[in-house]
PDB file of C-alpha atoms in Angstrom:
ATOM      1  CA  MET A   1      30.768  53.968 -12.771  1.00  0.00           C
ATOM      2  CA  TYR A   2      31.084  55.246 -16.312  1.00  0.00           C
ATOM      3  CA  VAL A   3      28.508  54.131 -18.855  1.00  0.00           C
ATOM      4  CA  ASP A   4      28.937  52.953 -22.449  1.00  0.00           C
ATOM      5  CA  LEU A   5      28.695  56.139 -24.513  1.00  0.00           C
ATOM      6  CA  MET A   6      27.741  54.335 -27.705  1.00  0.00           C
ATOM      7  CA  GLN A   7      24.909  52.632 -25.861  1.00  0.00           C
ATOM      8  CA  LEU A   8      23.697  56.009 -24.615  1.00  0.00           C
ATOM      9  CA  LYS A   9      23.800  57.523 -28.088  1.00  0.00           C
ATOM     10  CA  GLY A  10      20.717  55.528 -29.027  1.00  0.00           C
ATOM     11  CA  TRP A  11      18.614  57.451 -26.494  1.00  0.00           C
ATOM     12  CA  LEU A  12      19.102  60.914 -27.966  1.00  0.00           C
ATOM     13  CA  ILE A  13      16.413  62.552 -30.076  1.00  0.00           C
ATOM     14  CA  LYS A  14      16.158  60.894 -33.480  1.00  0.00           C
ATOM     15  CA  MET A  15      16.479  63.786 -35.898  1.00  0.00           C
ATOM     16  CA  ALA A  16      19.059  64.996 -38.384  1.00  0.00           C
ATOM     17  CA  THR A  17      20.141  67.837 -36.108  1.00  0.00           C
ATOM     18  CA  THR A  18      19.225  68.752 -32.543  1.00  0.00           C
ATOM     19  CA  ASN A  19      19.066  72.494 -31.887  1.00  0.00           C
ATOM     20  CA  ILE A  20      19.329  73.705 -28.285  1.00  0.00           C
ATOM     21  CA  LEU A  21      19.243  77.398 -27.415  1.00  0.00           C
ATOM     22  CA  ILE A  22      20.474  78.352 -23.937  1.00  0.00           C
ATOM     23  CA  VAL A  23      19.541  81.818 -22.700  1.00  0.00           C
ATOM     24  CA  GLY A  24      20.080  83.580 -19.411  1.00  0.00           C
ATOM     25  CA  VAL A  25      21.861  86.328 -17.559  1.00  0.00           C
ATOM     26  CA  GLY A  26      25.577  86.629 -16.929  1.00  0.00           C
ATOM     27  CA  GLY A  27      26.744  84.683 -13.897  1.00  0.00           C
ATOM     28  CA  GLN A  28      24.020  82.007 -13.984  1.00  0.00           C
ATOM     29  CA  GLY A  29      26.201  79.273 -15.455  1.00  0.00           C
ATOM     30  CA  THR A  30      24.744  79.173 -18.961  1.00  0.00           C
ATOM     31  CA  LEU A  31      28.134  78.777 -20.608  1.00  0.00           C
ATOM     32  CA  LEU A  32      29.092  75.807 -18.437  1.00  0.00           C
ATOM     33  CA  THR A  33      25.773  74.191 -19.299  1.00  0.00           C
ATOM     34  CA  SER A  34      26.378  74.601 -23.019  1.00  0.00           C
ATOM     35  CA  ARG A  35      29.905  73.249 -22.636  1.00  0.00           C
ATOM     36  CA  ILE A  36      28.652  70.107 -20.875  1.00  0.00           C
ATOM     37  CA  ILE A  37      26.050  69.488 -23.591  1.00  0.00           C
ATOM     38  CA  GLY A  38      28.541  70.075 -26.386  1.00  0.00           C
ATOM     39  CA  ASN A  39      31.256  67.911 -24.850  1.00  0.00           C
ATOM     40  CA  LEU A  40      28.843  65.037 -24.233  1.00  0.00           C
ATOM     41  CA  ALA A  41      27.589  65.248 -27.827  1.00  0.00           C
ATOM     42  CA  MET A  42      31.196  65.137 -29.065  1.00  0.00           C
ATOM     43  CA  ASP A  43      31.898  62.135 -26.825  1.00  0.00           C
ATOM     44  CA  LEU A  44      28.949  60.470 -28.558  1.00  0.00           C
ATOM     45  CA  GLU A  45      30.711  61.184 -31.870  1.00  0.00           C
ATOM     46  CA  TYR A  46      28.201  63.711 -33.133  1.00  0.00           C
ATOM     47  CA  ASP A  47      29.227  66.689 -35.214  1.00  0.00           C
ATOM     48  CA  VAL A  48      28.848  69.667 -32.860  1.00  0.00           C
ATOM     49  CA  LYS A  49      28.678  73.382 -33.565  1.00  0.00           C
ATOM     50  CA  MET A  50      28.358  76.064 -30.874  1.00  0.00           C
ATOM     51  CA  SER A  51      28.087  79.830 -30.935  1.00  0.00           C
ATOM     52  CA  GLU A  52      28.180  82.037 -27.845  1.00  0.00           C
ATOM     53  CA  VAL A  53      27.008  85.626 -27.530  1.00  0.00           C
ATOM     54  CA  HIS A  54      28.138  87.412 -24.367  1.00  0.00           C
ATOM     55  CA  GLY A  55      25.884  90.445 -23.967  1.00  0.00           C
ATOM     56  CA  MET A  56      27.745  92.271 -21.178  1.00  0.00           C
ATOM     57  CA  SER A  57      27.630  89.025 -19.213  1.00  0.00           C
ATOM     58  CA  GLN A  58      29.751  90.418 -16.392  1.00  0.00           C
ATOM     59  CA  ARG A  59      27.127  93.101 -15.774  1.00  0.00           C
ATOM     60  CA  GLY A  60      24.074  90.900 -15.737  1.00  0.00           C
ATOM     61  CA  GLY A  61      23.361  91.210 -19.447  1.00  0.00           C
ATOM     62  CA  SER A  62      21.894  88.524 -21.672  1.00  0.00           C
ATOM     63  CA  VAL A  63      24.014  85.501 -22.544  1.00  0.00           C
ATOM     64  CA  VAL A  64      22.898  83.297 -25.426  1.00  0.00           C
ATOM     65  CA  THR A  65      24.452  80.051 -26.634  1.00  0.00           C
ATOM     66  CA  HIS A  66      23.496  78.069 -29.709  1.00  0.00           C
ATOM     67  CA  VAL A  67      24.288  74.338 -29.472  1.00  0.00           C
ATOM     68  CA  LYS A  68      23.690  72.115 -32.482  1.00  0.00           C
ATOM     69  CA  PHE A  69      24.608  68.470 -32.880  1.00  0.00           C
ATOM     70  CA  GLY A  70      23.853  65.661 -35.310  1.00  0.00           C
ATOM     71  CA  ASP A  71      25.447  63.473 -37.946  1.00  0.00           C
ATOM     72  CA  LYS A  72      26.469  66.607 -39.857  1.00  0.00           C
ATOM     73  CA  VAL A  73      25.971  70.201 -38.763  1.00  0.00           C
ATOM     74  CA  PHE A  74      26.634  72.964 -41.295  1.00  0.00           C
ATOM     75  CA  SER A  75      25.969  76.140 -39.312  1.00  0.00           C
ATOM     76  CA  PRO A  76      26.534  77.043 -35.640  1.00  0.00           C
ATOM     77  CA  LEU A  77      23.519  79.355 -35.516  1.00  0.00           C
ATOM     78  CA  ILE A  78      19.946  78.330 -34.781  1.00  0.00           C
ATOM     79  CA  GLU A  79      17.425  80.149 -36.938  1.00  0.00           C
ATOM     80  CA  ILE A  80      14.177  81.636 -35.659  1.00  0.00           C
ATOM     81  CA  GLY A  81      11.495  78.976 -35.293  1.00  0.00           C
ATOM     82  CA  THR A  82      13.894  76.008 -35.405  1.00  0.00           C
ATOM     83  CA  ALA A  83      15.016  75.403 -31.797  1.00  0.00           C
ATOM     84  CA  ASP A  84      14.041  71.945 -30.578  1.00  0.00           C
ATOM     85  CA  ILE A  85      14.682  72.965 -26.973  1.00  0.00           C
ATOM     86  CA  ILE A  86      15.235  76.289 -25.271  1.00  0.00           C
ATOM     87  CA  ILE A  87      16.694  76.337 -21.773  1.00  0.00           C
ATOM     88  CA  ALA A  88      15.881  79.693 -20.190  1.00  0.00           C
ATOM     89  CA  PHE A  89      17.639  80.520 -16.929  1.00  0.00           C
ATOM     90  CA  GLU A  90      15.333  83.473 -16.231  1.00  0.00           C
ATOM     91  CA  GLN A  91      11.687  84.258 -16.988  1.00  0.00           C
ATOM     92  CA  LEU A  92      12.106  87.360 -19.109  1.00  0.00           C
ATOM     93  CA  GLU A  93      14.855  85.732 -21.162  1.00  0.00           C
ATOM     94  CA  ALA A  94      12.434  82.888 -21.874  1.00  0.00           C
ATOM     95  CA  LEU A  95       9.871  85.331 -23.257  1.00  0.00           C
ATOM     96  CA  ARG A  96      12.496  87.294 -25.173  1.00  0.00           C
ATOM     97  CA  TRP A  97      13.780  84.242 -27.039  1.00  0.00           C
ATOM     98  CA  SER A  98      10.617  82.127 -27.285  1.00  0.00           C
ATOM     99  CA  HIS A  99      10.158  82.971 -30.977  1.00  0.00           C
ATOM    100  CA  TYR A 100      13.193  80.804 -31.698  1.00  0.00           C
ATOM    101  CA  LEU A 101      11.272  77.693 -30.614  1.00  0.00           C
ATOM    102  CA  SER A 102       9.967  75.337 -33.291  1.00  0.00           C
ATOM    103  CA  ASP A 103       6.260  74.537 -33.549  1.00  0.00           C
ATOM    104  CA  THR A 104       6.841  71.250 -31.696  1.00  0.00           C
ATOM    105  CA  GLY A 105       9.686  72.399 -29.454  1.00  0.00           C
ATOM    106  CA  THR A 106      10.067  72.413 -25.690  1.00  0.00           C
ATOM    107  CA  ILE A 107      11.068  75.361 -23.534  1.00  0.00           C
ATOM    108  CA  ILE A 108      12.478  74.754 -20.044  1.00  0.00           C
ATOM    109  CA  VAL A 109      12.100  77.848 -17.868  1.00  0.00           C
ATOM    110  CA  ASN A 110      13.726  78.599 -14.555  1.00  0.00           C
ATOM    111  CA  GLU A 111      11.106  80.642 -12.673  1.00  0.00           C
ATOM    112  CA  GLN A 112      13.698  83.048 -11.294  1.00  0.00           C
ATOM    113  CA  LYS A 113      13.263  86.772 -12.037  1.00  0.00           C
ATOM    114  CA  ILE A 114      16.313  88.984 -12.561  1.00  0.00           C
ATOM    115  CA  ALA A 115      15.490  92.637 -13.171  1.00  0.00           C
ATOM    116  CA  PRO A 116      17.193  94.116 -16.244  1.00  0.00           C
ATOM    117  CA  LEU A 117      18.860  97.523 -16.006  1.00  0.00           C
ATOM    118  CA  PRO A 118      15.799  99.592 -17.121  1.00  0.00           C
ATOM    119  CA  VAL A 119      13.765  97.965 -14.327  1.00  0.00           C
ATOM    120  CA  ILE A 120      16.534  98.530 -11.773  1.00  0.00           C
ATOM    121  CA  LEU A 121      16.677 102.202 -12.780  1.00  0.00           C
ATOM    122  CA  GLY A 122      12.917 102.533 -12.421  1.00  0.00           C
ATOM    123  CA  ASN A 123      12.323 103.351 -16.091  1.00  0.00           C
ATOM    124  CA  GLU A 124      10.324 100.180 -16.748  1.00  0.00           C
ATOM    125  CA  GLN A 125       8.461  97.522 -14.807  1.00  0.00           C
ATOM    126  CA  TYR A 126       9.144  93.818 -14.910  1.00  0.00           C
ATOM    127  CA  PRO A 127       6.378  92.286 -17.088  1.00  0.00           C
ATOM    128  CA  THR A 128       3.586  90.369 -15.376  1.00  0.00           C
ATOM    129  CA  ASP A 129       2.403  86.831 -16.160  1.00  0.00           C
ATOM    130  CA  VAL A 130       5.610  86.047 -18.046  1.00  0.00           C
ATOM    131  CA  ILE A 131       5.326  82.268 -17.659  1.00  0.00           C
ATOM    132  CA  ASP A 132       1.737  82.311 -18.971  1.00  0.00           C
ATOM    133  CA  LYS A 133       2.863  84.316 -21.995  1.00  0.00           C
ATOM    134  CA  VAL A 134       5.669  81.832 -22.661  1.00  0.00           C
ATOM    135  CA  LYS A 135       3.207  78.947 -22.436  1.00  0.00           C
ATOM    136  CA  ASP A 136       0.967  80.683 -24.979  1.00  0.00           C
ATOM    137  CA  ARG A 137       3.881  80.825 -27.418  1.00  0.00           C
ATOM    138  CA  SER A 138       5.192  77.286 -26.974  1.00  0.00           C
ATOM    139  CA  PHE A 139       4.160  73.746 -27.804  1.00  0.00           C
ATOM    140  CA  LYS A 140       5.483  72.502 -24.458  1.00  0.00           C
ATOM    141  CA  CYS A 141       6.652  74.595 -21.516  1.00  0.00           C
ATOM    142  CA  ILE A 142       8.292  73.181 -18.400  1.00  0.00           C
ATOM    143  CA  ALA A 143       8.509  75.770 -15.630  1.00  0.00           C
ATOM    144  CA  ILE A 144      10.673  74.851 -12.656  1.00  0.00           C
ATOM    145  CA  ASP A 145      12.065  76.732  -9.675  1.00  0.00           C
ATOM    146  CA  ALA A 146      15.627  75.594 -10.254  1.00  0.00           C
ATOM    147  CA  LEU A 147      17.026  78.237  -7.925  1.00  0.00           C
ATOM    148  CA  LYS A 148      14.921  76.932  -5.026  1.00  0.00           C
ATOM    149  CA  ILE A 149      16.115  73.384  -5.689  1.00  0.00           C
ATOM    150  CA  ALA A 150      19.719  74.596  -5.816  1.00  0.00           C
ATOM    151  CA  ARG A 151      19.305  76.482  -2.536  1.00  0.00           C
ATOM    152  CA  ASN A 152      17.830  73.415  -0.890  1.00  0.00           C
ATOM    153  CA  LEU A 153      21.000  71.592  -1.928  1.00  0.00           C
ATOM    154  CA  GLY A 154      23.061  74.335  -0.333  1.00  0.00           C
ATOM    155  CA  ASN A 155      24.497  76.176  -3.346  1.00  0.00           C
ATOM    156  CA  ASP A 156      22.688  78.649  -5.640  1.00  0.00           C
ATOM    157  CA  ARG A 157      25.300  78.138  -8.335  1.00  0.00           C
ATOM    158  CA  VAL A 158      24.173  74.593  -9.166  1.00  0.00           C
ATOM    159  CA  LEU A 159      20.877  75.782 -10.651  1.00  0.00           C
ATOM    160  CA  ASN A 160      22.468  75.219 -14.067  1.00  0.00           C
ATOM    161  CA  THR A 161      22.971  71.507 -13.430  1.00  0.00           C
ATOM    162  CA  VAL A 162      19.417  71.293 -12.102  1.00  0.00           C
ATOM    163  CA  LEU A 163      18.257  72.562 -15.493  1.00  0.00           C
ATOM    164  CA  LEU A 164      20.684  70.199 -17.200  1.00  0.00           C
ATOM    165  CA  GLY A 165      18.931  67.308 -15.460  1.00  0.00           C
ATOM    166  CA  VAL A 166      15.565  68.540 -16.753  1.00  0.00           C
ATOM    167  CA  LEU A 167      17.059  68.641 -20.254  1.00  0.00           C
ATOM    168  CA  ALA A 168      18.396  65.099 -19.896  1.00  0.00           C
ATOM    169  CA  LYS A 169      14.894  63.875 -19.078  1.00  0.00           C
ATOM    170  CA  GLN A 170      13.457  65.625 -22.136  1.00  0.00           C
ATOM    171  CA  LEU A 171      16.096  64.047 -24.381  1.00  0.00           C
ATOM    172  CA  GLU A 172      15.021  60.656 -23.011  1.00  0.00           C
ATOM    173  CA  MET A 173      18.597  59.764 -22.164  1.00  0.00           C
ATOM    174  CA  PRO A 174      19.529  57.941 -18.940  1.00  0.00           C
ATOM    175  CA  VAL A 175      20.808  60.334 -16.332  1.00  0.00           C
ATOM    176  CA  GLU A 176      24.021  58.330 -15.823  1.00  0.00           C
ATOM    177  CA  GLY A 177      25.529  59.661 -19.053  1.00  0.00           C
ATOM    178  CA  TRP A 178      24.859  63.232 -17.988  1.00  0.00           C
ATOM    179  CA  LEU A 179      26.314  62.618 -14.546  1.00  0.00           C
ATOM    180  CA  ASP A 180      29.519  61.442 -16.176  1.00  0.00           C
ATOM    181  CA  ALA A 181      29.559  64.580 -18.340  1.00  0.00           C
ATOM    182  CA  VAL A 182      29.017  66.777 -15.291  1.00  0.00           C
ATOM    183  CA  GLU A 183      31.897  65.079 -13.478  1.00  0.00           C
ATOM    184  CA  GLU A 184      34.199  65.683 -16.434  1.00  0.00           C
ATOM    185  CA  ASN A 185      33.394  69.389 -16.783  1.00  0.00           C
ATOM    186  CA  VAL A 186      32.924  70.923 -13.327  1.00  0.00           C
ATOM    187  CA  PRO A 187      35.666  71.752 -10.797  1.00  0.00           C
ATOM    188  CA  PRO A 188      36.611  68.650  -8.770  1.00  0.00           C
ATOM    189  CA  LYS A 189      35.456  70.075  -5.451  1.00  0.00           C
ATOM    190  CA  THR A 190      31.948  70.695  -6.850  1.00  0.00           C
ATOM    191  CA  ILE A 191      31.401  67.319  -8.530  1.00  0.00           C
ATOM    192  CA  ALA A 192      29.277  65.798  -5.774  1.00  0.00           C
ATOM    193  CA  ILE A 193      26.821  68.682  -5.401  1.00  0.00           C
ATOM    194  CA  ASN A 194      26.541  69.205  -9.160  1.00  0.00           C
ATOM    195  CA  LYS A 195      25.724  65.543  -9.683  1.00  0.00           C
ATOM    196  CA  ARG A 196      23.082  65.746  -6.960  1.00  0.00           C
ATOM    197  CA  ALA A 197      21.623  68.822  -8.654  1.00  0.00           C
ATOM    198  CA  CYS A 198      21.489  67.050 -12.012  1.00  0.00           C
ATOM    199  CA  LYS A 199      19.647  64.114 -10.437  1.00  0.00           C
ATOM    200  CA  GLU A 200      17.185  66.480  -8.767  1.00  0.00           C
ATOM    201  CA  GLY A 201      16.417  68.132 -12.085  1.00  0.00           C
ATOM    202  CA  TYR A 202      16.031  64.794 -13.822  1.00  0.00           C
ATOM    203  CA  ASN A 203      13.563  63.583 -11.198  1.00  0.00           C
ATOM    204  CA  GLN A 204      11.264  66.619 -11.362  1.00  0.00           C
TER     205      GLN A 204
END
């Protein structure tokens, strides 16, 4: 059952503009996640600006999306030190982009490790204690094994909607509105499992 969007709008973070940075590796579903957030914000009649950077996404390179929404948004880009929330789909990406987080911001980190090309080639080693380093840099860090949750549901690819559920909880918005947004943006045959994944993330 679809919920009243205007009723849900009252649950979102009360600030002039909400800045969400989504970072990950190509193929993890970061772009779909940003699209769901942006479309829901537009449904709630917010002004929305988005900017996507595809860093060789087809080859496992970094993918970064800036999502900003509020009563009036003037720029699509989030400046260093101003992100309210960072969603990191991979540990090293969390560390790499953590300086974008505001002093009171929250970073949501998927505990998955994906070796970048220099590590694959043996020229470098994957850094140790990445999550601890991210926690040292952030006001609030939520580390979650989203990939494990997705695998338990039977599909690795829904880790993005697991993380979306974690985000929904942090925005203090009832999960029903996010489930509707998921249903509207994912392929029809994947609606059920993506909605389950979103609920799992929300309930962590």
